[in-house]
Tab-separated table of C-alpha atoms and ligand atoms in Angstrom:
chain	number	residue	atom	x	y	z
E	1	UNK	CA	-13.299	-12.107	57.057
E	2	UNK	CA	-10.960	-11.663	54.133
E	3	UNK	CA	-7.434	-13.039	54.304
E	4	UNK	CA	-4.325	-11.797	52.517
E	5	UNK	CA	-0.643	-11.363	53.068
E	6	UNK	CA	-0.162	-8.139	52.100
E	7	UNK	CA	-2.758	-5.133	52.802
E	8	UNK	CA	-1.539	-1.889	50.988
E	9	UNK	CA	-3.787	1.424	51.885
E	10	UNK	CA	-3.911	3.797	49.269
E	11	UNK	CA	-3.748	3.442	45.437
E	12	UNK	CA	-1.203	6.352	44.956
E	13	UNK	CA	2.061	5.589	43.211
E	14	UNK	CA	3.459	4.418	46.440
E	15	UNK	CA	0.682	2.297	46.878
E	16	UNK	CA	-0.620	0.699	43.734
E	17	UNK	CA	3.135	0.357	42.737
E	18	UNK	CA	4.026	-1.862	45.832
E	19	UNK	CA	0.058	-3.532	45.212
E	20	UNK	CA	1.690	-4.848	41.872
E	21	UNK	CA	4.817	-5.601	42.645
E	22	UNK	CA	3.832	-8.013	46.091
E	23	UNK	CA	1.898	-9.560	43.756
E	24	UNK	CA	4.413	-10.420	41.074
E	25	UNK	CA	6.535	-11.500	44.162
E	26	UNK	CA	3.430	-14.090	44.667
E	27	UNK	CA	1.812	-12.630	47.507
E	28	UNK	CA	-1.795	-12.323	47.777
E	29	UNK	CA	-2.616	-8.724	48.184
E	30	UNK	CA	-5.262	-6.596	48.956
E	31	UNK	CA	-5.177	-2.715	48.241
E	32	UNK	CA	-7.878	0.149	50.015
E	33	UNK	CA	-8.947	2.847	48.576
E	34	UNK	CA	-11.502	5.080	49.209
E	35	UNK	CA	-11.520	7.286	46.010
E	36	UNK	CA	-13.720	5.641	43.282
E	37	UNK	CA	-10.989	5.533	40.681
E	38	UNK	CA	-7.228	4.218	41.357
E	39	UNK	CA	-4.107	6.092	40.641
E	40	UNK	CA	-4.167	8.717	43.996
E	41	UNK	CA	-3.544	12.074	43.746
E	42	UNK	CA	-0.821	12.047	41.530
E	43	UNK	CA	-3.121	10.154	38.553
E	44	UNK	CA	-6.663	12.020	39.700
E	45	UNK	CA	-5.535	15.663	40.879
E	46	UNK	CA	-1.673	16.198	40.470
E	47	UNK	CA	0.904	15.396	38.419
E	48	UNK	CA	-1.254	14.301	35.387
E	49	UNK	CA	-4.119	16.446	35.333
E	50	UNK	CA	-1.371	18.961	35.736
E	51	UNK	CA	0.885	18.128	33.032
E	52	UNK	CA	-2.495	17.728	30.294
E	53	UNK	CA	-2.656	21.312	31.174
E	54	UNK	CA	0.511	22.487	30.803
E	55	UNK	CA	0.585	20.472	27.554
E	56	UNK	CA	-2.312	22.282	25.939
E	57	UNK	CA	-1.528	25.603	27.492
E	58	UNK	CA	1.270	25.481	25.715
E	59	UNK	CA	0.183	24.858	22.826
E	60	UNK	CA	-1.700	27.255	22.857
E	61	UNK	CA	0.691	29.844	23.370
E	62	UNK	CA	2.867	28.638	20.871
E	63	UNK	CA	0.280	29.005	18.696
E	64	UNK	CA	-0.575	32.663	19.276
E	65	UNK	CA	3.205	33.825	20.021
E	66	UNK	CA	5.948	31.374	18.335
E	67	UNK	CA	4.757	29.507	15.462
E	68	UNK	CA	4.557	32.847	13.297
E	69	UNK	CA	8.661	32.616	13.915
E	70	UNK	CA	8.689	29.688	12.444
E	71	UNK	CA	6.918	30.597	9.214
E	72	UNK	CA	3.343	28.963	10.401
E	73	UNK	CA	0.515	31.694	10.515
E	74	UNK	CA	-2.570	31.245	11.982
E	75	UNK	CA	-5.568	33.340	11.640
E	76	UNK	CA	-7.983	33.329	14.550
E	77	UNK	CA	-6.722	31.352	17.434
E	78	UNK	CA	-9.002	30.699	19.815
E	79	UNK	CA	-9.267	28.846	23.322
E	80	UNK	CA	-11.684	26.391	24.078
E	81	UNK	CA	-11.776	25.717	28.124
E	82	UNK	CA	-14.256	23.268	27.880
E	83	UNK	CA	-12.441	21.101	25.485
E	84	UNK	CA	-9.078	21.619	27.213
E	85	UNK	CA	-10.569	20.252	30.517
E	86	UNK	CA	-12.477	17.694	29.062
E	87	UNK	CA	-9.335	16.346	27.158
E	88	UNK	CA	-7.426	16.339	30.789
E	89	UNK	CA	-10.173	14.517	31.750
E	90	UNK	CA	-9.718	11.774	29.277
E	91	UNK	CA	-6.036	11.721	30.068
E	92	UNK	CA	-7.146	11.225	34.086
E	93	UNK	CA	-9.501	8.611	33.029
E	94	UNK	CA	-7.248	6.253	30.423
E	95	UNK	CA	-4.964	6.433	33.156
E	96	UNK	CA	-6.773	5.349	36.463
E	97	UNK	CA	-8.598	2.905	34.044
E	98	UNK	CA	-4.996	1.445	33.337
E	99	UNK	CA	-4.131	0.917	37.056
E	100	UNK	CA	-7.814	-0.620	37.050
E	101	UNK	CA	-6.178	-3.063	34.562
E	102	UNK	CA	-3.378	-3.202	36.171
E	103	UNK	CA	-4.279	-4.735	39.354
E	104	UNK	CA	-6.886	-7.215	37.552
E	105	UNK	CA	-3.960	-8.460	35.718
E	106	UNK	CA	-1.720	-8.821	38.754
E	107	UNK	CA	-5.099	-10.176	40.713
E	108	UNK	CA	-4.900	-7.798	43.293
E	109	UNK	CA	-7.932	-7.425	45.148
E	110	UNK	CA	-9.385	-3.980	45.412
E	111	UNK	CA	-11.564	-2.613	48.309
E	112	UNK	CA	-13.448	0.211	47.893
E	113	UNK	CA	-13.865	2.841	51.222
E	114	UNK	CA	-11.727	3.681	54.209
E	115	UNK	CA	-9.087	2.060	55.888
E	116	UNK	CA	-8.685	1.792	59.085
E	117	UNK	CA	-6.218	-0.087	61.390
E	118	UNK	CA	-8.080	-2.003	63.936
E	119	UNK	CA	-4.748	-3.780	65.342
E	120	UNK	CA	-2.148	-5.782	64.495
E	121	UNK	CA	-2.838	-7.430	61.012
E	122	UNK	CA	-6.189	-5.975	60.902
E	123	UNK	CA	-8.009	-3.515	58.688
E	124	UNK	CA	-11.546	-2.590	59.103
E	125	UNK	CA	-12.637	-0.891	55.381
E	126	UNK	CA	-16.147	1.382	55.718
E	127	UNK	CA	-17.468	3.080	52.893
E	128	UNK	CA	-20.200	1.723	50.517
E	129	UNK	CA	-19.288	-2.077	51.018
E	130	UNK	CA	-17.907	-2.904	54.285
E	131	UNK	CA	-15.141	-5.458	55.138
E	132	UNK	CA	-12.938	-6.910	57.752
E	133	UNK	CA	-9.268	-7.392	56.517
E	134	UNK	CA	-7.005	-9.717	57.904
E	135	UNK	CA	-3.365	-9.593	56.832
E	136	UNK	CA	0.174	-10.428	58.146
E	137	UNK	CA	1.607	-7.337	56.833
E	138	UNK	CA	0.272	-4.047	56.498
E	139	UNK	CA	1.344	-1.032	53.880
E	140	UNK	CA	0.279	2.543	54.492
E	141	UNK	CA	0.594	4.648	51.436
E	142	UNK	CA	-2.053	7.445	52.415
E	143	UNK	CA	0.060	9.969	50.697
E	144	UNK	CA	-0.626	13.569	51.344
E	145	UNK	CA	-3.089	16.896	51.241
E	146	UNK	CA	-2.883	20.196	50.822
E	147	UNK	CA	-1.478	22.274	53.950
E	148	UNK	CA	-3.914	25.179	55.037
E	149	UNK	CA	-2.479	28.176	55.655
E	150	UNK	CA	-3.970	30.124	58.802
E	151	UNK	CA	-6.001	33.349	57.540
E	152	UNK	CA	-6.609	31.609	54.314
E	153	UNK	CA	-10.451	30.599	53.925
E	154	UNK	CA	-10.813	28.241	51.532
E	155	UNK	CA	-13.780	28.261	50.336
E	156	UNK	CA	-13.728	25.375	47.793
E	157	UNK	CA	-14.392	27.620	44.877
E	158	UNK	CA	-12.206	30.991	44.559
E	159	UNK	CA	-9.995	30.266	46.929
E	160	UNK	CA	-8.952	26.876	46.885
E	161	UNK	CA	-5.939	24.655	46.438
E	162	UNK	CA	-4.288	22.967	42.949
E	163	UNK	CA	-7.673	20.789	42.958
E	164	UNK	CA	-9.745	23.794	41.908
E	165	UNK	CA	-6.786	24.948	39.867
E	166	UNK	CA	-7.324	22.453	37.848
E	167	UNK	CA	-10.858	22.830	36.589
E	168	UNK	CA	-11.882	26.763	36.808
E	169	UNK	CA	-14.224	27.189	34.381
E	170	UNK	CA	-13.041	30.453	32.935
E	171	UNK	CA	-9.882	31.865	32.825
E	172	UNK	CA	-9.369	34.012	36.370
E	173	UNK	CA	-9.176	37.612	34.751
E	174	UNK	CA	-6.357	38.072	37.994
E	175	UNK	CA	-5.234	34.962	39.769
E	176	UNK	CA	-2.969	35.065	42.925
E	177	UNK	CA	-0.964	32.156	43.852
E	178	UNK	CA	0.250	31.683	47.499
E	179	UNK	CA	3.467	30.049	47.253
E	180	UNK	CA	6.409	30.096	44.545
E	181	UNK	CA	7.192	26.501	44.625
E	182	UNK	CA	6.401	23.264	42.358
E	183	UNK	CA	2.834	23.374	42.120
E	184	UNK	CA	2.430	27.341	42.567
E	185	UNK	CA	4.570	27.661	39.610
E	186	UNK	CA	3.446	25.058	37.035
E	187	UNK	CA	-0.002	25.911	37.671
E	188	UNK	CA	0.492	29.811	37.669
E	189	UNK	CA	2.279	29.090	34.299
E	190	UNK	CA	-0.921	26.992	32.728
E	191	UNK	CA	-3.412	30.501	33.323
E	192	UNK	CA	-1.025	32.765	32.482
E	193	UNK	CA	-0.533	31.679	29.115
E	194	UNK	CA	-4.507	31.236	28.996
E	195	UNK	CA	-4.705	34.623	29.452
E	196	UNK	CA	-4.758	35.513	33.074
E	197	UNK	CA	-2.628	38.316	34.799
E	198	UNK	CA	-1.143	36.122	37.430
E	199	UNK	CA	0.537	37.112	40.730
E	200	UNK	CA	2.785	34.697	42.819
E	201	UNK	CA	3.190	35.928	46.618
E	202	UNK	CA	6.320	34.025	47.649
E	203	UNK	CA	7.311	34.210	51.249
E	204	UNK	CA	11.180	33.230	50.948
E	205	UNK	CA	13.658	35.635	49.256
E	206	UNK	CA	13.626	32.833	47.009
E	207	UNK	CA	11.514	30.492	44.557
E	208	UNK	CA	11.398	26.713	44.985
E	209	UNK	CA	13.254	26.583	48.334
E	210	UNK	CA	15.653	23.191	47.876
E	211	UNK	CA	16.563	23.462	44.404
E	212	UNK	CA	19.942	24.487	43.226
E	213	UNK	CA	20.220	28.260	43.882
E	214	UNK	CA	21.624	29.246	40.639
E	215	UNK	CA	19.072	27.332	38.515
E	216	UNK	CA	16.140	29.037	40.523
E	217	UNK	CA	17.682	32.686	40.072
E	218	UNK	CA	17.887	31.837	36.455
E	219	UNK	CA	13.512	30.671	36.344
E	220	UNK	CA	12.862	33.668	38.284
E	221	UNK	CA	14.069	36.118	35.752
E	222	UNK	CA	12.914	34.207	32.817
E	223	UNK	CA	9.147	33.321	34.546
E	224	UNK	CA	9.748	37.335	34.840
E	225	UNK	CA	10.022	37.844	31.386
E	226	UNK	CA	6.631	35.512	30.559
E	227	UNK	CA	4.868	38.092	32.634
E	228	UNK	CA	4.840	36.419	35.698
E	229	UNK	CA	4.361	38.623	38.350
E	230	UNK	CA	6.416	36.879	41.226
E	231	UNK	CA	6.783	39.157	44.319
E	232	UNK	CA	9.362	37.612	46.997
E	233	UNK	CA	9.333	38.357	50.744
E	234	UNK	CA	5.390	38.444	50.735
E	235	UNK	CA	4.165	36.501	53.714
E	236	UNK	CA	0.399	36.203	53.433
E	237	UNK	CA	-1.751	36.329	55.992
E	238	UNK	CA	-5.236	36.325	55.142
E	239	UNK	CA	-7.075	35.597	52.175
E	240	UNK	CA	-11.123	35.967	51.949
E	241	UNK	CA	-13.519	36.300	49.395
E	242	UNK	CA	-15.684	39.731	49.158
E	243	UNK	CA	-18.554	39.284	47.184
E	244	UNK	CA	-17.198	38.345	43.436
E	245	UNK	CA	-13.702	38.526	44.456
E	246	UNK	CA	-11.065	37.560	46.287
E	247	UNK	CA	-9.027	39.871	49.057
E	248	UNK	CA	-5.863	38.606	49.862
E	249	UNK	CA	-3.578	40.162	52.568
E	250	UNK	CA	-0.055	40.286	53.174
E	251	UNK	CA	2.733	41.691	56.091
E	252	UNK	CA	3.857	45.297	54.591
E	253	UNK	CA	1.997	45.273	51.306
E	254	UNK	CA	-1.413	46.604	50.255
E	255	UNK	CA	-4.082	43.999	50.370
E	256	UNK	CA	-4.416	42.325	46.616
E	257	UNK	CA	-8.121	42.144	45.325
E	258	UNK	CA	-8.272	39.262	42.558
E	259	UNK	CA	-10.825	36.745	41.131
E	260	UNK	CA	-9.371	33.622	42.049
E	261	UNK	CA	-6.054	32.374	44.686
E	262	UNK	CA	-4.870	29.524	44.492
E	263	UNK	CA	-3.142	28.183	48.121
E	264	UNK	CA	0.032	26.210	47.199
E	265	UNK	CA	2.483	26.504	50.159
E	266	UNK	CA	3.248	22.504	50.573
E	267	UNK	CA	1.337	19.469	51.763
E	268	UNK	CA	0.893	17.114	55.045
E	269	UNK	CA	0.984	13.627	55.810
E	270	UNK	CA	-2.079	12.259	55.009
E	271	UNK	CA	-2.999	9.747	58.528
E	272	UNK	CA	-6.467	11.131	59.801
E	273	UNK	CA	-8.765	8.298	60.757
E	274	UNK	CA	-5.957	5.225	60.085
E	275	UNK	CA	-6.124	4.080	63.584
E	276	UNK	CA	-2.344	4.351	63.645
E	277	UNK	CA	-3.449	4.286	67.773
E	278	UNK	CA	-4.443	0.896	67.473
E	279	UNK	CA	-0.684	-0.280	67.060
E	280	UNK	CA	0.867	2.353	68.783
E	281	UNK	CA	2.086	4.423	66.099
E	282	UNK	CA	3.154	7.757	67.047
E	283	UNK	CA	3.292	10.578	64.431
E	284	UNK	CA	7.076	12.796	64.146
E	285	UNK	CA	7.078	16.349	64.988
E	286	UNK	CA	5.956	16.999	60.994
E	287	UNK	CA	3.087	14.586	61.066
E	288	UNK	CA	5.025	11.650	59.289
E	289	UNK	CA	5.021	8.124	60.354
E	290	UNK	CA	8.761	7.399	61.094
E	291	UNK	CA	10.012	4.478	59.707
E	292	UNK	CA	13.717	2.201	59.413
E	293	UNK	CA	15.247	1.467	56.011
E	294	UNK	CA	12.733	-1.116	55.406
E	295	UNK	CA	9.806	1.443	55.790
E	296	UNK	CA	8.759	-0.856	58.513
E	297	UNK	CA	7.165	1.583	61.394
E	298	UNK	CA	7.479	1.165	64.968
E	299	UNK	CA	4.662	-1.447	65.047
E	300	UNK	CA	5.332	-5.252	63.841
E	301	UNK	CA	4.260	-6.364	60.576
E	302	UNK	CA	2.768	-2.540	59.665
E	303	UNK	CA	4.971	-0.376	56.854
E	304	UNK	CA	4.965	2.800	55.172
E	305	UNK	CA	5.888	4.434	52.238
E	306	UNK	CA	5.681	8.237	49.835
E	307	UNK	CA	4.874	11.319	51.262
E	308	UNK	CA	3.532	9.769	54.525
E	309	UNK	CA	7.001	9.031	55.430
E	310	UNK	CA	10.401	11.506	55.476
E	311	UNK	CA	11.953	12.581	52.053
E	312	UNK	CA	10.678	14.465	48.974
E	313	UNK	CA	7.099	14.268	48.788
E	314	UNK	CA	7.471	12.709	44.956
E	315	UNK	CA	5.399	10.156	43.102
E	316	UNK	CA	8.415	8.441	41.843
E	317	UNK	CA	10.066	8.279	44.974
E	318	UNK	CA	6.915	6.798	46.584
E	319	UNK	CA	7.201	4.376	43.677
E	320	UNK	CA	10.528	3.403	44.410
E	321	UNK	CA	9.811	3.067	47.925
E	322	UNK	CA	6.838	0.599	47.768
E	323	UNK	CA	8.608	-1.785	45.429
E	324	UNK	CA	11.432	-1.594	47.632
E	325	UNK	CA	9.651	-2.198	50.563
E	326	UNK	CA	7.805	-5.388	49.429
E	327	UNK	CA	11.164	-6.834	47.903
E	328	UNK	CA	12.704	-6.618	51.207
E	329	UNK	CA	9.414	-8.307	52.663
E	330	UNK	CA	9.724	-11.531	50.414
E	331	UNK	CA	13.260	-11.750	48.835
E	332	UNK	CA	15.094	-10.066	52.155
E	333	UNK	CA	16.625	-7.457	49.985
E	334	UNK	CA	15.450	-3.707	48.913
E	335	UNK	CA	17.154	-0.404	48.385
E	336	UNK	CA	16.112	2.943	47.396
E	337	UNK	CA	19.384	5.742	46.381
E	338	UNK	CA	17.823	8.482	47.812
E	339	UNK	CA	20.955	10.552	45.863
E	340	UNK	CA	19.367	9.398	42.892
E	341	UNK	CA	15.847	10.674	43.025
E	342	UNK	CA	15.248	13.519	40.094
E	343	UNK	CA	13.072	16.528	41.173
E	344	UNK	CA	11.298	18.347	37.659
E	345	UNK	CA	9.164	21.401	37.769
E	346	UNK	CA	7.268	21.337	34.427
E	347	UNK	CA	7.307	25.074	33.513
E	348	UNK	CA	8.624	26.283	30.798
E	349	UNK	CA	11.327	26.249	30.198
E	350	UNK	CA	11.772	22.860	32.969
E	351	UNK	CA	13.592	22.770	35.320
E	352	UNK	CA	15.093	19.443	36.338
E	353	UNK	CA	17.344	18.209	39.384
E	354	UNK	CA	19.041	15.022	40.825
E	355	UNK	CA	21.783	14.610	43.558
E	356	UNK	CA	23.158	17.559	45.694
E	357	UNK	CA	22.921	21.256	44.564
E	358	UNK	CA	25.753	23.719	45.012
E	359	UNK	CA	24.146	24.836	48.392
E	360	UNK	CA	24.568	21.498	49.908
E	361	UNK	CA	27.584	20.510	48.937
E	362	UNK	CA	29.173	23.315	50.501
E	363	UNK	CA	26.867	22.840	53.525
E	364	UNK	CA	28.459	19.217	53.894
E	365	UNK	CA	32.326	20.639	53.151
E	366	UNK	CA	32.778	18.742	49.743
E	367	UNK	CA	34.874	20.134	47.789
E	368	UNK	CA	33.091	20.181	44.292
E	369	UNK	CA	34.087	21.170	40.568
E	370	UNK	CA	31.512	22.671	38.453
E	371	UNK	CA	31.340	22.618	34.564
E	372	UNK	CA	28.342	24.241	33.342
E	373	UNK	CA	27.044	24.806	29.262
E	374	UNK	CA	24.466	26.610	28.196
E	375	UNK	CA	21.874	25.458	25.795
E	376	UNK	CA	22.610	28.804	23.372
E	377	UNK	CA	25.640	27.001	22.529
E	378	UNK	CA	23.454	23.863	21.387
E	379	UNK	CA	22.125	23.064	18.106
E	380	UNK	CA	19.213	21.328	18.878
E	381	UNK	CA	18.237	24.146	21.328
E	382	UNK	CA	18.692	26.717	18.168
E	383	UNK	CA	16.735	24.873	15.935
E	384	UNK	CA	13.947	24.656	18.703
E	385	UNK	CA	14.501	28.320	19.685
E	386	UNK	CA	14.240	27.407	22.886
E	387	UNK	CA	17.775	28.646	24.180
E	388	UNK	CA	17.252	29.832	27.674
E	389	UNK	CA	18.683	27.746	30.440
E	390	UNK	CA	22.027	26.064	31.101
E	391	UNK	CA	22.935	22.511	32.519
E	392	UNK	CA	25.418	22.154	35.865
E	393	UNK	CA	27.229	18.905	36.797
E	394	UNK	CA	28.912	18.796	39.676
E	395	UNK	CA	31.604	16.831	40.553
E	396	UNK	CA	33.843	15.386	43.411
E	397	UNK	CA	36.968	17.559	43.007
E	398	UNK	CA	39.144	14.274	44.066
E	399	UNK	CA	37.180	11.375	42.538
E	400	UNK	CA	35.471	13.392	39.553
E	401	UNK	CA	32.359	11.692	41.102
E	402	UNK	CA	28.978	12.851	39.924
E	403	UNK	CA	27.261	14.096	43.014
E	404	UNK	CA	24.868	16.328	41.444
E	405	UNK	CA	23.255	17.703	37.642
E	406	UNK	CA	21.194	20.630	37.675
E	407	UNK	CA	19.031	21.176	34.319
E	408	UNK	CA	17.066	24.744	33.238
E	409	UNK	CA	16.251	24.147	30.159
E	410	UNK	CA	14.035	22.363	27.048
E	411	UNK	CA	12.637	19.122	28.154
E	412	UNK	CA	14.840	19.248	31.073
E	413	UNK	CA	12.587	16.691	32.692
E	414	UNK	CA	13.575	14.191	30.514
E	415	UNK	CA	17.524	14.906	30.176
E	416	UNK	CA	17.692	14.483	33.772
E	417	UNK	CA	17.082	10.824	33.226
E	418	UNK	CA	20.744	10.216	31.747
E	419	UNK	CA	21.987	12.000	34.810
E	420	UNK	CA	20.167	9.980	37.296
E	421	UNK	CA	21.273	6.599	35.923
E	422	UNK	CA	24.844	8.340	35.592
E	423	UNK	CA	24.694	8.742	39.836
E	424	UNK	CA	23.234	5.419	39.946
E	425	UNK	CA	26.178	3.839	38.500
E	426	UNK	CA	28.904	5.772	40.249
E	427	UNK	CA	29.642	7.357	37.019
E	428	UNK	CA	32.388	10.223	37.106
E	429	UNK	CA	32.161	13.202	35.158
E	430	UNK	CA	34.947	11.850	32.770
E	431	UNK	CA	32.465	8.920	32.291
E	432	UNK	CA	29.648	11.045	31.079
E	433	UNK	CA	31.789	13.309	28.656
E	434	UNK	CA	33.363	10.322	27.201
E	435	UNK	CA	29.961	8.943	26.428
E	436	UNK	CA	28.907	9.254	22.570
E	437	UNK	CA	25.809	11.785	22.459
E	438	UNK	CA	23.824	11.783	19.400
E	439	UNK	CA	24.050	15.060	16.873
E	440	UNK	CA	22.122	17.282	17.453
E	441	UNK	CA	20.333	16.789	20.426
E	442	UNK	CA	19.480	18.332	23.507
E	443	UNK	CA	21.368	15.486	25.925
E	444	UNK	CA	24.389	16.867	24.067
E	445	UNK	CA	24.159	20.011	26.260
E	446	UNK	CA	25.104	17.534	29.433
E	447	UNK	CA	27.931	16.018	27.771
E	448	UNK	CA	29.188	19.929	27.167
E	449	UNK	CA	28.553	20.614	31.125
E	450	UNK	CA	30.558	17.582	31.947
E	451	UNK	CA	33.372	18.121	29.492
E	452	UNK	CA	33.517	21.751	31.261
E	453	UNK	CA	33.983	20.348	34.568
E	454	UNK	CA	37.142	19.297	33.226
E	455	UNK	CA	37.562	22.642	31.540
E	456	UNK	CA	37.689	21.031	28.133
E	457	UNK	CA	34.090	22.100	26.507
E	458	UNK	CA	34.267	22.594	22.849
E	459	UNK	CA	31.433	24.654	22.381
E	460	UNK	CA	31.494	27.139	24.836
K	10	NAD	P1	6.639	23.461	47.797
K	10	NAD	O1	6.557	23.314	49.148
K	10	NAD	O2	7.010	22.779	46.412
K	10	NAD	O3	6.162	25.090	47.940
K	10	NAD	C1	5.455	25.944	49.005
K	10	NAD	C2	6.043	27.167	48.630
K	10	NAD	O4	4.821	28.294	49.847
K	10	NAD	C3	7.539	27.291	49.331
K	10	NAD	O5	8.201	27.984	48.174
K	10	NAD	C4	7.139	28.330	50.778
K	10	NAD	O6	8.310	28.892	50.905
K	10	NAD	C5	5.795	29.192	50.217
K	10	NAD	N1	5.232	29.590	51.029
K	10	NAD	C6	5.233	28.881	52.692
K	10	NAD	N2	4.049	29.519	53.453
K	10	NAD	C7	3.669	30.901	52.694
K	10	NAD	C8	3.306	32.125	53.193
K	10	NAD	N3	2.365	32.463	53.815
K	10	NAD	N4	2.791	32.955	52.232
K	10	NAD	C9	3.325	32.818	50.968
K	10	NAD	N5	4.414	31.863	50.628
K	10	NAD	C10	4.340	30.809	51.283
K	10	NAD	O7	4.693	23.383	47.730
K	10	NAD	P2	3.514	22.919	46.437
K	10	NAD	O8	4.146	23.482	45.236
K	10	NAD	O9	2.714	22.950	47.416
K	10	NAD	O10	4.159	21.773	46.545
K	10	NAD	C11	3.610	20.397	47.892
K	10	NAD	C12	3.945	19.401	46.888
K	10	NAD	O11	3.782	18.353	45.768
K	10	NAD	C13	5.895	19.006	46.952
K	10	NAD	O12	6.582	18.756	47.750
K	10	NAD	C14	6.247	18.618	45.787
K	10	NAD	O13	7.533	18.323	45.985
K	10	NAD	C15	4.594	18.286	45.194
K	10	NAD	N6	4.359	18.574	43.771
K	10	NAD	C16	5.678	18.178	42.878
K	10	NAD	C17	5.412	18.098	41.437
K	10	NAD	C18	6.087	17.822	40.455
K	10	NAD	O14	6.768	16.934	41.012
K	10	NAD	N7	6.256	18.650	39.672
K	10	NAD	C19	4.190	19.359	41.334
K	10	NAD	C20	3.724	19.352	42.236
K	10	NAD	C21	3.535	19.193	43.401
């Protein structure tokens, strides 16, 4: 029997971060992961490989289409897809090895295999090695898996999920993407830039549900200009392989024939085979593990964080929860501010949000003032040649406290950090507007939008 203070199930951004923090706080920690490499979906087959491909495909696209505008002439630009995929794999390996190194440094004991809760304080590991673990606390951080769609026959090759779309052996002639969410738009962009015809079928009358509507509408126009064919109100009812091709059926439209299909209609909490029944945990109506504000489940000593619980399925949200959970366990304090969790779509331009959207504020009956600033009025954006998009700051009408910031534009994913910090510190739009921003930087667009809340923007 292996004894630990805490056993973490899952080594994704929720689990591995929690394991390291708990070890820093002096606990004897074990982490069980079924995959041979650490890092979870995010590092292995999610955020990291997709960002590597987004970066590489953007460089290819720039070399072919944009550098000439900068006076850089290139002859014979060619795609070496195998090299691109290899580089992506190297980025992933370096990072997953990095987590291994961090586990060693922090003396987190790693077990490889499927973890199953056998009762209070008891976890068994089934895999190449078998183990029985006893621990006072169990933290579930098993993440999520791609949601299936009725009628869509995944064959793990031509009709697949994001995992397959990170490794297509050739650029598909025609790729049909089901779902215009984070994954559909990011990976759709990658293969479009590399030369595929990409059709995105979205069930709703908008893209990116949950994001600020004005931002999403503007982004839709920009994606259409890039040649992504996005069909709204398109409900997919079936997809299957026929010979060398795929056929996708949708309501009220002709079936589409294509080379590959990417199913990206959301993700579901992953709890299969975890043995939750052994400690009496029941899932909610969406298959999530119910937890309280300390991330405690209904079972004494069992906690859960990340995609298996409520809230957005985002790596950084899971990490924050992992830290808060173990800090609460050890110190009695631990907190996540759900109003300050940014969301980023790494398309071009990037789309980033933190806090409330205009729609949410209206729904909640909160009076707000709004300031916007276009990147067209930003000197740095002009120099980069990336002027599409804008920044929007939403502030409480009475107190001026910043309630939400939404950015569509170059490096929006990096720019949003300033807004998250501002919300975390309870800043007003005037605080942001009076903070000196270096010139010429993209961040000046945030300052301008904050100035615009008080009707005193200088540059627009
Ligand atoms: P998503 O929830 O972002 O988008 C799914 C889309 O599919 C929605 O727009 C939905 O309306 C649409 N849809 C549902 N059923 C459909 C049907 N029958 N036909 C056509 N469209 C349909 O989900 P996702 O893009 O699969 O991403 C999964 C999760 O992974 C998300 O929760 C996201 O937070 C996370 N993720 C985050 C990032 C990032 O942070 N950059 C990147 C990738 C994934």
